[in-house]
Amino acid sequence: MNISSTFISGSHYTPNLRNTVAKGMSQAANAQSSSEDTVEISGKKAVDDTSATEEFENNTSLPDEFVKKIREMAKEGAQKGVYKGDEYIAYMNAYKKQYISPDRSKLLMGLNNILSNLSHITNRFQTFSLMGFRANVDFYSGTAVFYNCNGEKIMGCDSDGDVMEFPTKAEQKFHSEMNALYEEAYDAARAEMKAAAQGQASADAATVDIRA
């Protein structure tokens, strides 16, 4: 979709840019609606938690309750022979959305509200501040790019209203820790199951030998 433009008294007027951002906002909201579940934990790593019934080492930046839940899911997955099933994916996405990721759909909504109150602009490029983030808008091409306070590009919206999300360092770290945590627990559970099966097979064989 090309952005239609009209020059009025030297000012560049792009009404369709609002529709571009609004379309992107709708797409981002739809993408997140599939994982609306919330994770009821503090989001902070526990310190001196004396209520825990199981001692374990948590070498991640994630909270203890969350780590325990992921290990439980990995063990259940190993027992079912399912690696990273739907329940795990949904739980991971819900936690990331709630505690790790910026609210991209809310940022698009905020920019849309700003653009709704603009009728004329004097510069092709403009920067808007939104909830500690910034949005750089190119009014000629009808595109917007969002950055966090660390200068990381987190999202772009093109002239067709398509949203492109860029993972932050925090999101990348989260995925790295999650994958390592799940894989370790899954492999440990599989090894435990294999050892138990071999032990049972040896016991059965010994029983046969005695009866013989």
C-alpha positions as YAML, in Angstrom:
chain: A
units: angstrom
residues:
- id: 1
  name: MET
  ca: [0.00, 0.00, 0.00]
- id: 2
  name: ASN
  ca: [1.45, 3.37, -1.02]
- id: 3
  name: ILE
  ca: [0.93, 6.25, 1.34]
- id: 4
  name: SER
  ca: [-1.12, 8.93, -0.37]
- id: 5
  name: SER
  ca: [0.22, 12.41, 0.28]
- id: 6
  name: THR
  ca: [-1.12, 15.90, -0.09]
- id: 7
  name: PHE
  ca: [0.96, 19.03, 0.33]
- id: 8
  name: ILE
  ca: [-0.92, 21.79, 2.08]
- id: 9
  name: SER
  ca: [0.80, 25.18, 2.48]
- id: 10
  name: GLY
  ca: [4.23, 23.61, 2.53]
- id: 11
  name: SER
  ca: [3.21, 21.03, 5.12]
- id: 12
  name: HIS
  ca: [3.22, 17.32, 4.44]
- id: 13
  name: TYR
  ca: [-0.07, 15.66, 5.32]
- id: 14
  name: THR
  ca: [-0.29, 11.87, 5.49]
- id: 15
  name: PRO
  ca: [-3.66, 10.73, 6.85]
- id: 16
  name: ASN
  ca: [-3.08, 7.13, 5.77]
- id: 17
  name: LEU
  ca: [-0.13, 6.81, 8.11]
- id: 18
  name: ARG
  ca: [-2.64, 6.60, 10.95]
- id: 19
  name: ASN
  ca: [-4.28, 3.65, 9.22]
- id: 20
  name: THR
  ca: [-0.87, 2.06, 8.74]
- id: 21
  name: VAL
  ca: [-0.10, 2.20, 12.45]
- id: 22
  name: ALA
  ca: [-3.64, 1.18, 13.38]
- id: 23
  name: LYS
  ca: [-3.36, -1.91, 11.18]
- id: 24
  name: GLY
  ca: [-0.02, -2.75, 12.77]
- id: 25
  name: MET
  ca: [-1.53, -2.28, 16.21]
- id: 26
  name: SER
  ca: [-4.33, -4.71, 15.36]
- id: 27
  name: GLN
  ca: [-1.86, -7.32, 14.10]
- id: 28
  name: ALA
  ca: [0.30, -7.02, 17.22]
- id: 29
  name: ALA
  ca: [-2.74, -7.37, 19.47]
- id: 30
  name: ASN
  ca: [-3.93, -10.45, 17.57]
- id: 31
  name: ALA
  ca: [-0.48, -12.02, 17.79]
- id: 32
  name: GLN
  ca: [-0.46, -11.61, 21.56]
- id: 33
  name: SER
  ca: [-4.05, -12.69, 22.16]
- id: 34
  name: SER
  ca: [-3.10, -16.34, 21.63]
- id: 35
  name: SER
  ca: [-1.16, -16.30, 24.91]
- id: 36
  name: GLU
  ca: [-3.24, -14.21, 27.28]
- id: 37
  name: ASP
  ca: [-2.58, -16.48, 30.26]
- id: 38
  name: THR
  ca: [-0.71, -14.87, 33.11]
- id: 39
  name: VAL
  ca: [1.97, -16.42, 35.25]
- id: 40
  name: GLU
  ca: [1.25, -15.91, 38.92]
- id: 41
  name: ILE
  ca: [4.73, -15.50, 40.33]
- id: 42
  name: SER
  ca: [6.66, -12.51, 41.53]
- id: 43
  name: GLY
  ca: [8.87, -12.23, 38.49]
- id: 44
  name: LYS
  ca: [11.85, -11.84, 40.82]
- id: 45
  name: LYS
  ca: [14.39, -14.40, 41.89]
- id: 46
  name: ALA
  ca: [13.77, -15.67, 45.39]
- id: 47
  name: VAL
  ca: [16.31, -14.93, 48.10]
- id: 48
  name: ASP
  ca: [16.42, -16.94, 51.35]
- id: 49
  name: ASP
  ca: [13.22, -18.82, 50.57]
- id: 50
  name: THR
  ca: [12.91, -21.10, 53.60]
- id: 51
  name: SER
  ca: [9.47, -22.36, 52.57]
- id: 52
  name: ALA
  ca: [10.85, -24.47, 49.70]
- id: 53
  name: THR
  ca: [10.42, -28.16, 50.27]
- id: 54
  name: GLU
  ca: [13.01, -29.15, 47.70]
- id: 55
  name: GLU
  ca: [16.60, -27.96, 47.69]
- id: 56
  name: PHE
  ca: [17.97, -27.19, 44.25]
- id: 57
  name: GLU
  ca: [20.48, -24.89, 42.60]
- id: 58
  name: ASN
  ca: [19.17, -22.07, 40.45]
- id: 59
  name: ASN
  ca: [21.91, -20.66, 38.24]
- id: 60
  name: THR
  ca: [19.59, -18.55, 36.12]
- id: 61
  name: SER
  ca: [18.29, -15.02, 36.54]
- id: 62
  name: LEU
  ca: [14.76, -16.43, 36.70]
- id: 63
  name: PRO
  ca: [12.71, -16.80, 39.91]
- id: 64
  name: ASP
  ca: [12.86, -20.10, 41.78]
- id: 65
  name: GLU
  ca: [9.15, -20.85, 41.39]
- id: 66
  name: PHE
  ca: [9.42, -20.40, 37.64]
- id: 67
  name: VAL
  ca: [12.50, -22.64, 37.41]
- id: 68
  name: LYS
  ca: [10.73, -25.37, 39.40]
- id: 69
  name: LYS
  ca: [7.70, -25.16, 37.10]
- id: 70
  name: ILE
  ca: [9.82, -25.49, 33.97]
- id: 71
  name: ARG
  ca: [11.66, -28.47, 35.42]
- id: 72
  name: GLU
  ca: [8.35, -30.11, 36.24]
- id: 73
  name: MET
  ca: [7.13, -29.52, 32.69]
- id: 74
  name: ALA
  ca: [10.36, -30.95, 31.27]
- id: 75
  name: LYS
  ca: [10.00, -34.06, 33.41]
- id: 76
  name: GLU
  ca: [6.37, -34.52, 32.37]
- id: 77
  name: GLY
  ca: [7.37, -34.01, 28.74]
- id: 78
  name: ALA
  ca: [10.09, -36.64, 29.06]
- id: 79
  name: GLN
  ca: [7.60, -39.11, 30.50]
- id: 80
  name: LYS
  ca: [5.22, -38.47, 27.58]
- id: 81
  name: GLY
  ca: [8.01, -38.40, 25.01]
- id: 82
  name: VAL
  ca: [7.08, -34.83, 24.04]
- id: 83
  name: TYR
  ca: [9.84, -32.21, 23.82]
- id: 84
  name: LYS
  ca: [8.63, -28.66, 24.53]
- id: 85
  name: GLY
  ca: [4.91, -29.30, 24.19]
- id: 86
  name: ASP
  ca: [2.10, -26.79, 23.82]
- id: 87
  name: GLU
  ca: [1.68, -26.28, 27.57]
- id: 88
  name: TYR
  ca: [5.34, -25.37, 27.95]
- id: 89
  name: ILE
  ca: [5.27, -22.99, 24.97]
- id: 90
  name: ALA
  ca: [2.14, -21.23, 26.30]
- id: 91
  name: TYR
  ca: [3.62, -20.90, 29.79]
- id: 92
  name: MET
  ca: [6.91, -19.54, 28.45]
- id: 93
  name: ASN
  ca: [5.19, -17.00, 26.20]
- id: 94
  name: ALA
  ca: [2.90, -15.85, 29.02]
- id: 95
  name: TYR
  ca: [5.84, -15.27, 31.36]
- id: 96
  name: LYS
  ca: [7.84, -13.45, 28.68]
- id: 97
  name: LYS
  ca: [4.92, -11.19, 27.83]
- id: 98
  name: GLN
  ca: [4.22, -10.43, 31.50]
- id: 99
  name: TYR
  ca: [7.77, -9.86, 32.76]
- id: 100
  name: ILE
  ca: [10.30, -9.62, 29.94]
- id: 101
  name: SER
  ca: [8.94, -8.11, 26.73]
- id: 102
  name: PRO
  ca: [7.94, -4.50, 26.13]
- id: 103
  name: ASP
  ca: [4.23, -4.01, 25.53]
- id: 104
  name: ARG
  ca: [4.50, -3.56, 21.78]
- id: 105
  name: SER
  ca: [0.76, -3.38, 21.11]
- id: 106
  name: LYS
  ca: [0.42, -0.62, 23.73]
- id: 107
  name: LEU
  ca: [3.26, 1.33, 22.07]
- id: 108
  name: LEU
  ca: [1.51, 1.09, 18.71]
- id: 109
  name: MET
  ca: [-1.69, 2.28, 20.34]
- id: 110
  name: GLY
  ca: [0.14, 5.22, 21.91]
- id: 111
  name: LEU
  ca: [1.64, 6.26, 18.58]
- id: 112
  name: ASN
  ca: [-1.73, 5.90, 16.89]
- id: 113
  name: ASN
  ca: [-3.25, 8.24, 19.48]
- id: 114
  name: ILE
  ca: [-0.51, 10.81, 18.81]
- id: 115
  name: LEU
  ca: [-0.95, 10.61, 15.05]
- id: 116
  name: SER
  ca: [-4.71, 10.97, 15.42]
- id: 117
  name: ASN
  ca: [-4.13, 14.46, 16.81]
- id: 118
  name: LEU
  ca: [-1.74, 15.50, 14.04]
- id: 119
  name: SER
  ca: [-3.02, 17.18, 10.92]
- id: 120
  name: HIS
  ca: [0.10, 18.87, 9.55]
- id: 121
  name: ILE
  ca: [3.80, 18.30, 9.95]
- id: 122
  name: THR
  ca: [6.78, 20.33, 8.83]
- id: 123
  name: ASN
  ca: [9.49, 17.66, 8.87]
- id: 124
  name: ARG
  ca: [9.65, 14.30, 7.16]
- id: 125
  name: PHE
  ca: [11.20, 12.63, 10.22]
- id: 126
  name: GLN
  ca: [9.79, 13.09, 13.70]
- id: 127
  name: THR
  ca: [10.50, 11.43, 17.04]
- id: 128
  name: PHE
  ca: [7.87, 10.78, 19.69]
- id: 129
  name: SER
  ca: [8.37, 9.70, 23.31]
- id: 130
  name: LEU
  ca: [6.11, 6.90, 24.55]
- id: 131
  name: MET
  ca: [6.31, 5.33, 28.02]
- id: 132
  name: GLY
  ca: [10.10, 5.55, 28.16]
- id: 133
  name: PHE
  ca: [10.44, 4.37, 24.55]
- id: 134
  name: ARG
  ca: [10.85, 6.43, 21.42]
- id: 135
  name: ALA
  ca: [9.24, 6.12, 18.02]
- id: 136
  name: ASN
  ca: [10.95, 7.47, 14.92]
- id: 137
  name: VAL
  ca: [8.39, 8.15, 12.19]
- id: 138
  name: ASP
  ca: [9.10, 8.68, 8.49]
- id: 139
  name: PHE
  ca: [6.02, 10.48, 7.21]
- id: 140
  name: TYR
  ca: [7.02, 10.10, 3.54]
- id: 141
  name: SER
  ca: [7.24, 6.31, 3.55]
- id: 142
  name: GLY
  ca: [4.64, 5.82, 6.29]
- id: 143
  name: THR
  ca: [6.94, 3.75, 8.50]
- id: 144
  name: ALA
  ca: [7.73, 3.84, 12.21]
- id: 145
  name: VAL
  ca: [10.57, 2.29, 14.22]
- id: 146
  name: PHE
  ca: [10.51, 1.89, 18.01]
- id: 147
  name: TYR
  ca: [13.51, 1.87, 20.38]
- id: 148
  name: ASN
  ca: [13.82, 1.15, 24.10]
- id: 149
  name: CYS
  ca: [15.76, 3.20, 26.63]
- id: 150
  name: ASN
  ca: [18.93, 1.22, 25.81]
- id: 151
  name: GLY
  ca: [18.73, 2.20, 22.16]
- id: 152
  name: GLU
  ca: [17.67, -1.28, 21.06]
- id: 153
  name: LYS
  ca: [15.32, -1.48, 18.10]
- id: 154
  name: ILE
  ca: [12.31, -3.45, 19.30]
- id: 155
  name: MET
  ca: [9.73, -3.06, 16.55]
- id: 156
  name: GLY
  ca: [9.00, -1.60, 13.15]
- id: 157
  name: CYS
  ca: [5.78, -0.89, 11.27]
- id: 158
  name: ASP
  ca: [5.98, -0.59, 7.47]
- id: 159
  name: SER
  ca: [3.77, 1.13, 4.92]
- id: 160
  name: ASP
  ca: [1.54, -1.96, 4.61]
- id: 161
  name: GLY
  ca: [0.85, -1.97, 8.34]
- id: 162
  name: ASP
  ca: [2.93, -5.09, 8.88]
- id: 163
  name: VAL
  ca: [4.68, -5.31, 12.25]
- id: 164
  name: MET
  ca: [8.23, -6.59, 12.56]
- id: 165
  name: GLU
  ca: [9.37, -7.40, 16.10]
- id: 166
  name: PHE
  ca: [13.05, -7.38, 17.01]
- id: 167
  name: PRO
  ca: [14.07, -9.28, 20.16]
- id: 168
  name: THR
  ca: [15.73, -7.30, 22.92]
- id: 169
  name: LYS
  ca: [18.83, -8.52, 24.74]
- id: 170
  name: ALA
  ca: [16.61, -9.33, 27.72]
- id: 171
  name: GLU
  ca: [14.33, -11.46, 25.54]
- id: 172
  name: GLN
  ca: [17.31, -13.24, 23.99]
- id: 173
  name: LYS
  ca: [18.76, -13.96, 27.43]
- id: 174
  name: PHE
  ca: [15.40, -15.27, 28.59]
- id: 175
  name: HIS
  ca: [15.14, -17.68, 25.66]
- id: 176
  name: SER
  ca: [18.72, -18.84, 26.15]
- id: 177
  name: GLU
  ca: [18.16, -19.56, 29.84]
- id: 178
  name: MET
  ca: [14.80, -21.19, 29.19]
- id: 179
  name: ASN
  ca: [16.15, -23.50, 26.49]
- id: 180
  name: ALA
  ca: [19.14, -24.56, 28.58]
- id: 181
  name: LEU
  ca: [16.97, -25.08, 31.67]
- id: 182
  name: TYR
  ca: [14.37, -27.18, 29.89]
- id: 183
  name: GLU
  ca: [16.91, -29.23, 27.93]
- id: 184
  name: GLU
  ca: [18.92, -30.04, 31.06]
- id: 185
  name: ALA
  ca: [15.83, -31.12, 33.00]
- id: 186
  name: TYR
  ca: [14.44, -33.10, 30.05]
- id: 187
  name: ASP
  ca: [17.70, -34.97, 29.47]
- id: 188
  name: ALA
  ca: [18.05, -35.71, 33.18]
- id: 189
  name: ALA
  ca: [14.52, -37.12, 33.31]
- id: 190
  name: ARG
  ca: [15.12, -39.28, 30.24]
- id: 191
  name: ALA
  ca: [18.37, -40.59, 31.71]
- id: 192
  name: GLU
  ca: [16.59, -41.40, 34.97]
- id: 193
  name: MET
  ca: [13.86, -43.25, 33.10]
- id: 194
  name: LYS
  ca: [16.43, -45.19, 31.08]
- id: 195
  name: ALA
  ca: [18.34, -46.19, 34.22]
- id: 196
  name: ALA
  ca: [15.12, -47.30, 35.90]
- id: 197
  name: ALA
  ca: [14.16, -49.37, 32.86]
- id: 198
  name: GLN
  ca: [17.58, -51.02, 32.76]
- id: 199
  name: GLY
  ca: [17.38, -51.75, 36.49]
- id: 200
  name: GLN
  ca: [13.97, -53.35, 36.04]
- id: 201
  name: ALA
  ca: [15.25, -55.42, 33.13]
- id: 202
  name: SER
  ca: [18.19, -56.65, 35.21]
- id: 203
  name: ALA
  ca: [15.84, -57.53, 38.09]
- id: 204
  name: ASP
  ca: [13.56, -59.47, 35.74]
- id: 205
  name: ALA
  ca: [16.51, -61.33, 34.28]
- id: 206
  name: ALA
  ca: [17.79, -62.26, 37.75]
- id: 207
  name: THR
  ca: [14.34, -63.58, 38.68]
- id: 208
  name: VAL
  ca: [14.27, -65.80, 35.60]
- id: 209
  name: ASP
  ca: [17.73, -67.19, 36.37]
- id: 210
  name: ILE
  ca: [16.76, -68.08, 39.94]
- id: 211
  name: ARG
  ca: [13.61, -69.93, 38.86]
- id: 212
  name: ALA
  ca: [15.55, -71.78, 36.20]
...
